[in-house]
């Protein structure tokens, strides 16, 4: 080299110049990340007038969860019927695996006032759905276009603590969270949550890693009504669950992986979702039992909602109305095996589809008494209460 | 004039690369970590430096655990793969490429599937524990899944090729005449290895340790899938804070702490073993 090399100082100077060029200085000065507040539709917007002006576009994009619709040879008969009857071209994407993760994907888009590309999304009741409603990121349903919902929706779909006037939510499926046990390892019958805290099953007890599920089961075990519980109650629940963990009773805090651990014999007893156990029972694991204990269980719902800026809202309503038709619901339910929002599908599954195992299962069509024993999660309507809740239960799950 | 500008122009692509992919994200993370607020109202820069002692205080068990698991798995991978790389480099013969390919073959399968396979292998009644239990070596209630052992197993397994490849490259590059010369000078087999081969392969070992160590300390999937109630690593916390809770400042501050801690480790490591060896021998 005939010319002097870079000195360290020159490099630093050059780098500083480049930084200034990239506008980082401004970035730091004006720094901030915008919030979600006031990024939805304006309060007082006249939706009934808006709905009057909407027309069908014969297109529909649905985002849902994997294995959550009837499937035959890779096709979905219920959707095919829908397409044939209405002429709507449906695109079905099973892209949602976790409410929080999906929310964190769509949230920046909605925050920018753009369409997320789906006309219907399926969200569980919980903090993310509450956020979608509170941010006014959802389009209120036009119930005048949902005659089947009006006629056939059961209490599972009409009695919603988180959306009491059914403004946004049309239940897709519901389910119960309670306990499941392995008959080979546990002397049944089991009828109480006490078994989850029994040192006899040390290292063989599975709990759910969802803070809503975990915290609520603690409340139920203490005999506290979740819906009306207070922060003081939550602390008691957290103390109980911390003790359970510290005694070495909990093997792991699971997401959907608990079902595999239960099937493998790694767990003797676990918190569980009704549909998973029903399906396991009929795929080679008849020794797994699902019970709603005397302290009660949780009834959750996955809801079809229409995101703000959706391109095809009328087509979305057509679909919701379509799946509330008992004939269609029967096809879906006979495959999905969670709790159906349409009780009238039961005789159709029994008689026309000739599947009494599904029709007679209390896990799929629970009686009114059984439904009465299922509660909702505690209400966390503000960010402050939500943060208090996760602040108590996150440290237990991730210690 | 020309001579003054030329070096800048020549280094422009590298500088641009560094600026775009290192400095910009770094400044973003630092500034986000100093913000306060919440997902609804947004976050504003308040130069909240106290976040660093706060998160360190709250999450030091997980941070310490990450370094422990990361360190152990890196050492295990080194012990396991050095002999393999050595054998392929010196005794692989004409089939070296085949052996390397076989070594990498399992890693063509998706990462998640490989971790889930360990779940299957290590399950309580699975092929490993089930067998050991049936012949009475292990008690009935023994389990590995959901323990630190399972997490470290997953981390180690996934690190194997990343450890083997750089060591193999370093060993392969060694001039065989040097080894022969050592033999001519009456060095025993052990001495040849200790005094010639090992020092000459040091850069490969160094690269392997950095590659594996840094990745494993920040890993979260192994702990999530194979771990239990007290095996949470810092990666899991960062993921929860970011995705579940939308707490970007805490997630960013933790990432910063992790990066700084890793930098300190790398620096100490380089001072003690690293650069000297590399400069001397490569």
CSV table of N, CA and C in Angstrom, one decimal, chain B residues 50-142:
chain,number,residue,atom,x,y,z
B,50,UNK,N,-32.6,2.7,34.9
B,50,UNK,CA,-32.8,1.8,36.0
B,50,UNK,C,-33.3,0.5,35.6
B,51,UNK,N,-33.8,0.4,34.3
B,51,UNK,CA,-34.3,-0.9,33.8
B,51,UNK,C,-33.3,-2.0,33.9
B,52,UNK,N,-32.0,-1.6,33.7
B,52,UNK,CA,-30.9,-2.6,33.6
B,52,UNK,C,-30.8,-3.3,35.0
B,53,UNK,N,-30.5,-2.5,36.1
B,53,UNK,CA,-30.5,-3.2,37.4
B,53,UNK,C,-31.8,-3.9,37.7
B,54,UNK,N,-32.9,-3.4,37.3
B,54,UNK,CA,-34.2,-4.0,37.6
B,54,UNK,C,-34.3,-5.4,36.9
B,55,UNK,N,-34.1,-5.5,35.6
B,55,UNK,CA,-34.2,-6.8,35.0
B,55,UNK,C,-33.1,-7.7,35.4
B,56,UNK,N,-32.0,-7.2,35.8
B,56,UNK,CA,-30.9,-8.1,36.2
B,56,UNK,C,-31.3,-8.7,37.6
B,57,UNK,N,-31.9,-7.8,38.4
B,57,UNK,CA,-32.4,-8.3,39.7
B,57,UNK,C,-33.4,-9.4,39.5
B,58,UNK,N,-34.4,-9.1,38.6
B,58,UNK,CA,-35.5,-10.0,38.5
B,58,UNK,C,-35.2,-11.3,37.8
B,59,UNK,N,-34.3,-11.2,36.8
B,59,UNK,CA,-34.1,-12.4,35.9
B,59,UNK,C,-32.7,-13.0,36.0
B,60,UNK,N,-32.0,-12.6,37.1
B,60,UNK,CA,-30.6,-13.2,37.2
B,60,UNK,C,-30.6,-14.7,37.3
B,61,UNK,N,-31.6,-15.4,37.9
B,61,UNK,CA,-31.5,-16.8,37.9
B,61,UNK,C,-31.5,-17.4,36.4
B,62,UNK,N,-32.4,-16.8,35.6
B,62,UNK,CA,-32.6,-17.3,34.2
B,62,UNK,C,-31.3,-17.0,33.4
B,63,UNK,N,-30.7,-15.8,33.7
B,63,UNK,CA,-29.6,-15.4,32.9
B,63,UNK,C,-28.4,-16.3,33.3
B,64,UNK,N,-28.2,-16.5,34.6
B,64,UNK,CA,-27.2,-17.4,35.1
B,64,UNK,C,-27.3,-18.8,34.5
B,65,UNK,N,-28.6,-19.3,34.5
B,65,UNK,CA,-28.9,-20.6,34.0
B,65,UNK,C,-28.5,-20.8,32.6
B,66,UNK,N,-28.8,-19.7,31.8
B,66,UNK,CA,-28.5,-19.8,30.4
B,66,UNK,C,-27.0,-20.0,30.1
B,67,UNK,N,-26.2,-19.3,30.9
B,67,UNK,CA,-24.8,-19.4,30.7
B,67,UNK,C,-24.3,-20.8,31.2
B,68,UNK,N,-24.9,-21.3,32.3
B,68,UNK,CA,-24.6,-22.6,32.8
B,68,UNK,C,-24.9,-23.7,31.7
B,69,UNK,N,-26.1,-23.7,31.2
B,69,UNK,CA,-26.5,-24.7,30.2
B,69,UNK,C,-25.7,-24.5,28.9
B,70,UNK,N,-25.6,-23.2,28.5
B,70,UNK,CA,-24.9,-23.0,27.3
B,70,UNK,C,-23.4,-23.4,27.4
B,71,UNK,N,-22.8,-23.2,28.6
B,71,UNK,CA,-21.4,-23.6,28.8
B,71,UNK,C,-21.2,-25.1,28.8
B,72,UNK,N,-22.1,-25.7,29.6
B,72,UNK,CA,-21.9,-27.2,29.7
B,72,UNK,C,-22.2,-27.8,28.3
B,73,UNK,N,-23.2,-27.4,27.6
B,73,UNK,CA,-23.5,-28.0,26.3
B,73,UNK,C,-22.4,-27.8,25.3
B,74,UNK,N,-21.7,-26.6,25.4
B,74,UNK,CA,-20.6,-26.3,24.5
B,74,UNK,C,-19.5,-27.2,24.7
B,75,UNK,N,-19.2,-27.4,26.0
B,75,UNK,CA,-18.0,-28.3,26.4
B,75,UNK,C,-18.3,-29.7,25.9
B,76,UNK,N,-19.6,-30.2,26.2
B,76,UNK,CA,-19.9,-31.6,25.8
B,76,UNK,C,-19.8,-31.7,24.3
B,77,UNK,N,-20.3,-30.7,23.6
B,77,UNK,CA,-20.2,-30.8,22.1
B,77,UNK,C,-18.7,-30.9,21.7
B,78,UNK,N,-17.9,-30.1,22.3
B,78,UNK,CA,-16.5,-30.1,22.0
B,78,UNK,C,-15.8,-31.5,22.2
B,79,UNK,N,-16.1,-32.0,23.4
B,79,UNK,CA,-15.6,-33.3,23.8
B,79,UNK,C,-16.1,-34.4,22.8
B,80,UNK,N,-17.3,-34.3,22.4
B,80,UNK,CA,-17.9,-35.3,21.6
B,80,UNK,C,-17.4,-35.2,20.1
B,81,UNK,N,-17.2,-34.0,19.7
B,81,UNK,CA,-17.0,-33.8,18.2
B,81,UNK,C,-15.5,-33.7,17.8
B,82,UNK,N,-14.6,-33.3,18.8
B,82,UNK,CA,-13.2,-33.2,18.4
B,82,UNK,C,-12.7,-34.6,17.9
B,83,UNK,N,-12.9,-35.7,18.6
B,83,UNK,CA,-12.4,-37.0,18.1
B,83,UNK,C,-13.0,-37.3,16.7
B,84,UNK,N,-14.3,-37.0,16.5
B,84,UNK,CA,-15.0,-37.3,15.3
B,84,UNK,C,-14.3,-36.5,14.1
B,85,UNK,N,-14.1,-35.2,14.4
B,85,UNK,CA,-13.5,-34.3,13.3
B,85,UNK,C,-12.1,-34.8,13.1
B,86,UNK,N,-11.4,-35.2,14.1
B,86,UNK,CA,-10.0,-35.7,14.0
B,86,UNK,C,-10.0,-37.0,13.2
B,87,UNK,N,-10.9,-37.9,13.5
B,87,UNK,CA,-10.9,-39.1,12.7
B,87,UNK,C,-11.2,-38.9,11.3
B,88,UNK,N,-12.2,-38.1,11.0
B,88,UNK,CA,-12.5,-37.8,9.6
B,88,UNK,C,-11.3,-37.2,8.9
B,89,UNK,N,-10.7,-36.2,9.5
B,89,UNK,CA,-9.6,-35.4,8.9
B,89,UNK,C,-8.4,-36.3,8.6
B,90,UNK,N,-8.0,-37.2,9.6
B,90,UNK,CA,-6.8,-37.9,9.5
B,90,UNK,C,-7.0,-39.4,9.0
B,91,UNK,N,-8.2,-39.9,9.2
B,91,UNK,CA,-8.4,-41.3,8.8
B,91,UNK,C,-9.5,-41.5,7.9
B,92,UNK,N,-10.1,-40.4,7.4
B,92,UNK,CA,-11.3,-40.5,6.6
B,92,UNK,C,-10.9,-41.0,5.2
B,93,UNK,N,-9.7,-40.9,4.8
B,93,UNK,CA,-9.3,-41.4,3.5
B,93,UNK,C,-10.1,-40.7,2.3
B,94,UNK,N,-10.4,-41.6,1.4
B,94,UNK,CA,-11.0,-41.1,0.2
B,94,UNK,C,-12.5,-40.7,0.4
B,95,UNK,N,-13.0,-41.3,1.6
B,95,UNK,CA,-14.5,-41.1,1.8
B,95,UNK,C,-14.8,-39.9,2.7
B,96,UNK,N,-13.8,-39.0,2.9
B,96,UNK,CA,-14.0,-37.9,3.8
B,96,UNK,C,-15.3,-37.2,3.6
B,97,UNK,N,-15.6,-36.9,2.3
B,97,UNK,CA,-16.8,-36.1,2.0
B,97,UNK,C,-18.1,-36.9,2.4
B,98,UNK,N,-18.0,-38.2,2.2
B,98,UNK,CA,-19.1,-39.1,2.6
B,98,UNK,C,-19.4,-39.0,4.1
B,99,UNK,N,-18.3,-39.1,4.9
B,99,UNK,CA,-18.4,-39.1,6.3
B,99,UNK,C,-19.0,-37.7,6.8
B,100,UNK,N,-18.5,-36.7,6.2
B,100,UNK,CA,-19.0,-35.3,6.5
B,100,UNK,C,-20.5,-35.2,6.2
B,101,UNK,N,-20.8,-35.8,5.1
B,101,UNK,CA,-22.2,-35.7,4.7
B,101,UNK,C,-23.1,-36.5,5.7
B,102,UNK,N,-22.6,-37.7,6.1
B,102,UNK,CA,-23.3,-38.5,7.1
B,102,UNK,C,-23.5,-37.7,8.4
B,103,UNK,N,-22.4,-37.0,8.8
B,103,UNK,CA,-22.4,-36.2,10.0
B,103,UNK,C,-23.5,-35.2,10.0
B,104,UNK,N,-23.7,-34.6,8.8
B,104,UNK,CA,-24.7,-33.5,8.6
B,104,UNK,C,-26.1,-34.0,8.3
B,105,UNK,N,-26.2,-35.2,7.9
B,105,UNK,CA,-27.4,-35.8,7.4
B,105,UNK,C,-28.6,-35.5,8.4
B,106,UNK,N,-28.5,-35.9,9.7
B,106,UNK,CA,-29.6,-35.7,10.6
B,106,UNK,C,-30.1,-34.2,10.6
B,107,UNK,N,-29.1,-33.3,10.3
B,107,UNK,CA,-29.4,-31.9,10.5
B,107,UNK,C,-30.1,-31.3,9.3
B,108,UNK,N,-30.4,-32.2,8.3
B,108,UNK,CA,-31.3,-31.7,7.2
B,108,UNK,C,-32.7,-31.7,7.6
B,109,UNK,N,-33.0,-32.5,8.7
B,109,UNK,CA,-34.4,-32.5,9.2
B,109,UNK,C,-34.6,-31.2,10.0
B,110,UNK,N,-35.9,-30.8,10.0
B,110,UNK,CA,-36.2,-29.5,10.7
B,110,UNK,C,-35.8,-29.6,12.2
B,111,UNK,N,-35.4,-28.4,12.6
B,111,UNK,CA,-34.9,-28.2,14.0
B,111,UNK,C,-36.0,-28.7,15.0
B,112,UNK,N,-37.2,-28.3,14.8
B,112,UNK,CA,-38.3,-28.6,15.7
B,112,UNK,C,-38.5,-30.2,15.8
B,113,UNK,N,-38.5,-30.8,14.6
B,113,UNK,CA,-38.7,-32.2,14.6
B,113,UNK,C,-37.6,-32.9,15.4
B,114,UNK,N,-36.3,-32.4,15.3
B,114,UNK,CA,-35.2,-33.0,16.0
B,114,UNK,C,-35.4,-32.9,17.5
B,115,UNK,N,-35.8,-31.8,17.9
B,115,UNK,CA,-36.0,-31.6,19.4
B,115,UNK,C,-37.2,-32.5,19.8
B,116,UNK,N,-38.3,-32.5,19.0
B,116,UNK,CA,-39.4,-33.4,19.4
B,116,UNK,C,-39.0,-34.8,19.5
B,117,UNK,N,-38.0,-35.2,18.6
B,117,UNK,CA,-37.6,-36.6,18.6
B,117,UNK,C,-36.9,-36.9,20.0
B,118,UNK,N,-36.2,-35.9,20.5
B,118,UNK,CA,-35.6,-36.2,21.9
B,118,UNK,C,-36.7,-36.3,22.9
B,119,UNK,N,-37.8,-35.6,22.7
B,119,UNK,CA,-38.9,-35.8,23.6
B,119,UNK,C,-39.4,-37.3,23.6
B,120,UNK,N,-39.4,-37.8,22.4
B,120,UNK,CA,-39.8,-39.2,22.2
B,120,UNK,C,-38.8,-40.1,22.9
B,121,UNK,N,-37.5,-39.9,22.6
B,121,UNK,CA,-36.4,-40.8,23.1
B,121,UNK,C,-36.4,-40.8,24.6
B,122,UNK,N,-36.6,-39.6,25.2
B,122,UNK,CA,-36.3,-39.4,26.6
B,122,UNK,C,-37.6,-39.6,27.5
B,123,UNK,N,-38.8,-39.9,26.8
B,123,UNK,CA,-40.0,-39.9,27.6
B,123,UNK,C,-39.9,-41.1,28.6
B,124,UNK,N,-40.8,-41.0,29.7
B,124,UNK,CA,-40.6,-41.9,30.8
B,124,UNK,C,-40.7,-43.4,30.5
B,125,UNK,N,-41.6,-43.7,29.5
B,125,UNK,CA,-41.7,-45.1,29.2
B,125,UNK,C,-41.1,-45.3,27.8
B,126,UNK,N,-40.3,-44.4,27.3
B,126,UNK,CA,-39.8,-44.4,26.0
B,126,UNK,C,-38.6,-45.4,25.8
B,127,UNK,N,-38.0,-45.4,24.6
B,127,UNK,CA,-37.0,-46.5,24.3
B,127,UNK,C,-35.8,-46.4,25.2
B,128,UNK,N,-35.5,-45.3,25.8
B,128,UNK,CA,-34.3,-45.3,26.6
B,128,UNK,C,-34.7,-45.6,28.1
B,129,UNK,N,-35.5,-44.7,28.7
B,129,UNK,CA,-35.9,-44.9,30.1
B,129,UNK,C,-36.7,-46.2,30.3
B,130,UNK,N,-37.6,-46.5,29.4
B,130,UNK,CA,-38.4,-47.7,29.5
B,130,UNK,C,-37.5,-48.9,29.6
B,131,UNK,N,-36.5,-49.0,28.8
B,131,UNK,CA,-35.6,-50.1,28.8
B,131,UNK,C,-34.8,-50.2,30.1
B,132,UNK,N,-34.3,-49.1,30.5
B,132,UNK,CA,-33.5,-49.0,31.7
B,132,UNK,C,-34.3,-49.4,32.9
B,133,UNK,N,-35.6,-49.0,32.9
B,133,UNK,CA,-36.5,-49.3,34.0
B,133,UNK,C,-36.8,-50.8,34.0
B,134,UNK,N,-37.0,-51.3,32.9
B,134,UNK,CA,-37.5,-52.7,32.8
B,134,UNK,C,-36.4,-53.7,33.3
B,135,UNK,N,-35.1,-53.3,33.1
B,135,UNK,CA,-34.0,-54.1,33.6
B,135,UNK,C,-33.5,-53.7,34.9
B,136,UNK,N,-34.3,-52.8,35.5
B,136,UNK,CA,-34.1,-52.4,36.9
B,136,UNK,C,-32.9,-51.5,37.2
B,137,UNK,N,-32.3,-50.9,36.2
B,137,UNK,CA,-31.2,-49.9,36.5
B,137,UNK,C,-31.8,-48.6,37.1
B,138,UNK,N,-33.0,-48.2,36.6
B,138,UNK,CA,-33.5,-47.0,37.1
B,138,UNK,C,-34.8,-47.3,37.9
B,139,UNK,N,-35.1,-46.5,38.8
B,139,UNK,CA,-36.3,-46.6,39.6
B,139,UNK,C,-37.5,-46.3,38.7
B,140,UNK,N,-38.7,-46.7,39.2
B,140,UNK,CA,-39.9,-46.5,38.4
B,140,UNK,C,-40.3,-45.0,38.1
B,141,UNK,N,-39.9,-44.2,39.1
B,141,UNK,CA,-40.4,-42.8,38.9
B,141,UNK,C,-39.2,-41.9,38.4
B,142,UNK,N,-38.2,-42.5,37.9
B,142,UNK,CA,-37.1,-41.6,37.4
B,142,UNK,C,-37.5,-41.0,36.1
